[in-house]
C-alpha positions as protocol buffer text, in pm:
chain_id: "A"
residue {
  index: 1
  type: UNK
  ca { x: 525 y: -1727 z: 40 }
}
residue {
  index: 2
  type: UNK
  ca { x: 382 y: -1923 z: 334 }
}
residue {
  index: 3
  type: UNK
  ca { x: 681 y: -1986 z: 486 }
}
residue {
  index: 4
  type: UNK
  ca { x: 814 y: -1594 z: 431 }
}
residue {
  index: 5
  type: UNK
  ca { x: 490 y: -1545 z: 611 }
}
residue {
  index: 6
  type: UNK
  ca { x: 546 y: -1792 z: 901 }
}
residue {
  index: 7
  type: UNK
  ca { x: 899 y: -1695 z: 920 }
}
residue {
  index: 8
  type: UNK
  ca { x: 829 y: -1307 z: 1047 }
}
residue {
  index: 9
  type: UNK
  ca { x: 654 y: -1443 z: 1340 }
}
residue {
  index: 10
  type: UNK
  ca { x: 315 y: -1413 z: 1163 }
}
residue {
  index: 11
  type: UNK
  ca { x: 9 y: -1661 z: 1226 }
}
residue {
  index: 12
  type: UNK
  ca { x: -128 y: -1791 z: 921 }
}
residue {
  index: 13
  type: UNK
  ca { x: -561 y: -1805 z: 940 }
}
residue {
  index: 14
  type: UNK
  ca { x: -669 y: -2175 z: 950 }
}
residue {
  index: 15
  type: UNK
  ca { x: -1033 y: -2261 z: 850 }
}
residue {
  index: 16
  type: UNK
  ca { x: -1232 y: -2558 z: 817 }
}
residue {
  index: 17
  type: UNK
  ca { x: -1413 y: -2464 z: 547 }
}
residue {
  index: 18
  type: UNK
  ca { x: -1265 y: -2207 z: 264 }
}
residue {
  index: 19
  type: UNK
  ca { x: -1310 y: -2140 z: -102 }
}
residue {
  index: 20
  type: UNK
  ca { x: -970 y: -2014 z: -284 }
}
residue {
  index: 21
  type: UNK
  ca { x: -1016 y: -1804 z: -572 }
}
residue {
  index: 22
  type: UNK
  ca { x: -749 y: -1772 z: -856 }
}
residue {
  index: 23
  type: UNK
  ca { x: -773 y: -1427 z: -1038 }
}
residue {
  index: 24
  type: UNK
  ca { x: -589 y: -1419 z: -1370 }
}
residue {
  index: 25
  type: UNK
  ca { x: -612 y: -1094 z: -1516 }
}
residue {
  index: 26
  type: UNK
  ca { x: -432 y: -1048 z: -1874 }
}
residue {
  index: 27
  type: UNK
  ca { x: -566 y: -1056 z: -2237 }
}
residue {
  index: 28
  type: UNK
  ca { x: -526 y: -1329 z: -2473 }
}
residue {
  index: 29
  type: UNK
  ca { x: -168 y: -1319 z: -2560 }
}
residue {
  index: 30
  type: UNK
  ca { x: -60 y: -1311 z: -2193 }
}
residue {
  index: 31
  type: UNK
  ca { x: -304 y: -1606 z: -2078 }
}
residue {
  index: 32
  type: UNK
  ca { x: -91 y: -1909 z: -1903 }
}
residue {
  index: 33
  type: UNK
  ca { x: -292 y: -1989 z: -1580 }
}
residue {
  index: 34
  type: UNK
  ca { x: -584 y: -2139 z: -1724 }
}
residue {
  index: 35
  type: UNK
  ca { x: -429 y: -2332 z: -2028 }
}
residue {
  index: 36
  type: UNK
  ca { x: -584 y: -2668 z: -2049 }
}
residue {
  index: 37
  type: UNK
  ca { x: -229 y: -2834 z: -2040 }
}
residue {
  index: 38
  type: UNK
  ca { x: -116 y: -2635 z: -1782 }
}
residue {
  index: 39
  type: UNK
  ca { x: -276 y: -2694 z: -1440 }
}
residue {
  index: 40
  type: UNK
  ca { x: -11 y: -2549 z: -1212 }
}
residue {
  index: 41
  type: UNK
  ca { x: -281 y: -2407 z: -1000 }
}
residue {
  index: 42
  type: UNK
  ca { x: -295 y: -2723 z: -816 }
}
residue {
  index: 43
  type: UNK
  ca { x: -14 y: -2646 z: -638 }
}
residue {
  index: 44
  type: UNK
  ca { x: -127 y: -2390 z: -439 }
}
residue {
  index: 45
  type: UNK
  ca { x: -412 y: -2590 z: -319 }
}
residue {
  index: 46
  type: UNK
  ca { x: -150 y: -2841 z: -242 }
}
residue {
  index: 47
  type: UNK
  ca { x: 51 y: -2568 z: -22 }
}
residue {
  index: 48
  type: UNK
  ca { x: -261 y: -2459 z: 157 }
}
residue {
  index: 49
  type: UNK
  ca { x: -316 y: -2841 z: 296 }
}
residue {
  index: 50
  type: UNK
  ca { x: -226 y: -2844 z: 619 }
}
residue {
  index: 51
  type: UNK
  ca { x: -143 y: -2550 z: 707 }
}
residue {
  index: 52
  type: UNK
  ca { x: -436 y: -2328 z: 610 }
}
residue {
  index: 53
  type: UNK
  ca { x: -708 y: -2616 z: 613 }
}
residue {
  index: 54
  type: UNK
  ca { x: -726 y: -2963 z: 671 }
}
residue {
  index: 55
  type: UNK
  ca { x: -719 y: -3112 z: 344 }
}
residue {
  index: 56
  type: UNK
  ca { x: -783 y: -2969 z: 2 }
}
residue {
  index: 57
  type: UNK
  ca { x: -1069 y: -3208 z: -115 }
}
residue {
  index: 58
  type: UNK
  ca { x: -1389 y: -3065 z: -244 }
}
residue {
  index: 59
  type: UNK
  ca { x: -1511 y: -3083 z: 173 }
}
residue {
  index: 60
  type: UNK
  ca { x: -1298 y: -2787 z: 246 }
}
residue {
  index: 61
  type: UNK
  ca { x: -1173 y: -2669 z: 9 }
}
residue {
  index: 62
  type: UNK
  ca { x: -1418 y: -2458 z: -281 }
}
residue {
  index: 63
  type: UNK
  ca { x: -1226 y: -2332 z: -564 }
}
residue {
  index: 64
  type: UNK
  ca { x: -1296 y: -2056 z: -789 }
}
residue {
  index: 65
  type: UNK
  ca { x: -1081 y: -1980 z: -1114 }
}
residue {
  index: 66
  type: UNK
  ca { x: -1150 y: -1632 z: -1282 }
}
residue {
  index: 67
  type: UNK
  ca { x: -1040 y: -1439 z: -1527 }
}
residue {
  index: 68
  type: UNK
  ca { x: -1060 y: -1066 z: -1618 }
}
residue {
  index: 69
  type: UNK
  ca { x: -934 y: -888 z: -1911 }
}
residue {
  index: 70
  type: UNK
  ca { x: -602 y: -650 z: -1816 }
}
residue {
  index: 71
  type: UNK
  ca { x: -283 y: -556 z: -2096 }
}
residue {
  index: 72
  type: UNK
  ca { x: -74 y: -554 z: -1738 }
}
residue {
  index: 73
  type: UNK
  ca { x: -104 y: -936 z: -1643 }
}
residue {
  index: 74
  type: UNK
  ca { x: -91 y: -1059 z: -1284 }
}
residue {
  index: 75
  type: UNK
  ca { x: -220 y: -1322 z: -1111 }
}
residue {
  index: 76
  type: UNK
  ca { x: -428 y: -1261 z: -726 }
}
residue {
  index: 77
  type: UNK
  ca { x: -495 y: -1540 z: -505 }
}
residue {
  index: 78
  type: UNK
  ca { x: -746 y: -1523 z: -188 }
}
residue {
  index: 79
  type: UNK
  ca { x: -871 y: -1795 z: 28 }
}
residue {
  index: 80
  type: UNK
  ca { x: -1153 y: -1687 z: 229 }
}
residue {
  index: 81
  type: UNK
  ca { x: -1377 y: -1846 z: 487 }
}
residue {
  index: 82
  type: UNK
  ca { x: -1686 y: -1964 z: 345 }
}
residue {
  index: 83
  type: UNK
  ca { x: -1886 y: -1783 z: 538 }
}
residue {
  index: 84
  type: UNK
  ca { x: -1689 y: -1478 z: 378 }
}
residue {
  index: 85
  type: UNK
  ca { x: -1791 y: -1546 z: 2 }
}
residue {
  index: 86
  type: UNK
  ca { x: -2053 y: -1404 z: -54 }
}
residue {
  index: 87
  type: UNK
  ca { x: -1903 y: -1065 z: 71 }
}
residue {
  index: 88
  type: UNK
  ca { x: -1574 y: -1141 z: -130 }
}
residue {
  index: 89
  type: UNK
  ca { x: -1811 y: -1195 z: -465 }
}
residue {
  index: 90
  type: UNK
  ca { x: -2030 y: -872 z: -450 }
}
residue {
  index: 91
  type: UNK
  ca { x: -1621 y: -657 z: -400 }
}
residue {
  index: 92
  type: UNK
  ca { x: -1519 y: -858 z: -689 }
}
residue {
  index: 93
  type: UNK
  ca { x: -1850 y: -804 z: -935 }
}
residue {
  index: 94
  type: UNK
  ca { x: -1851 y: -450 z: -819 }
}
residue {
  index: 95
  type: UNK
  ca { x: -1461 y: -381 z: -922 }
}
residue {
  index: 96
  type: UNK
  ca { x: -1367 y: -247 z: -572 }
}
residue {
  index: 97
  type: UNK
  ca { x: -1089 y: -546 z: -469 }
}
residue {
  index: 98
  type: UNK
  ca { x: -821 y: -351 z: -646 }
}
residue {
  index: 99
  type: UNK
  ca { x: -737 y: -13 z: -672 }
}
């Protein structure tokens, strides 16, 4: 997706501090991003290293992982500025990120 991105001439953000939050929404039979034995979601971190910030250690990098109940399941991933979180958190407690 990053490289999609790069590749229409678009400028991906770069911060030196961010906080990427992994929103799973789907019930219990459709859960597979959390599973303990399954931590895929590393990966993205990895992706973001680099190119988005300058390293994903626990220095600039904050993650979130959240879950909300949904029959249709999909998976949303943000990375925000830190300065940007709290704002990102009252949208997300207040249902108004998605339509």
């Amino acid at each position: 997706l990053l490289d999609d991105y790069s590749a229409r001439n678009r400028k991906l953000p770069f911060y030196n501090n961010a906080i990427m939050v992994i929103d799973e929404h789907c019930n219990v039979a459709s859960r597979n991003v959390y599973d303990q034995d399954n931590k895929g979601w590393k990966a993205v971190s990895n992706a973001l290293k680099g190119r988005v910030i300058h390293d994903d250690d626990q220095f600039n990098l904050g993650i979130a992982l959240l879950s909300s109940k949904s029959d249709i399941p999909s998976c949303h991933i943000f990375v925000i500025d830190t300065m940007d979180v709290s704002d990102f958190f009252s949208l997300w407690f207040n249902d108004s990120l998605y339509w």
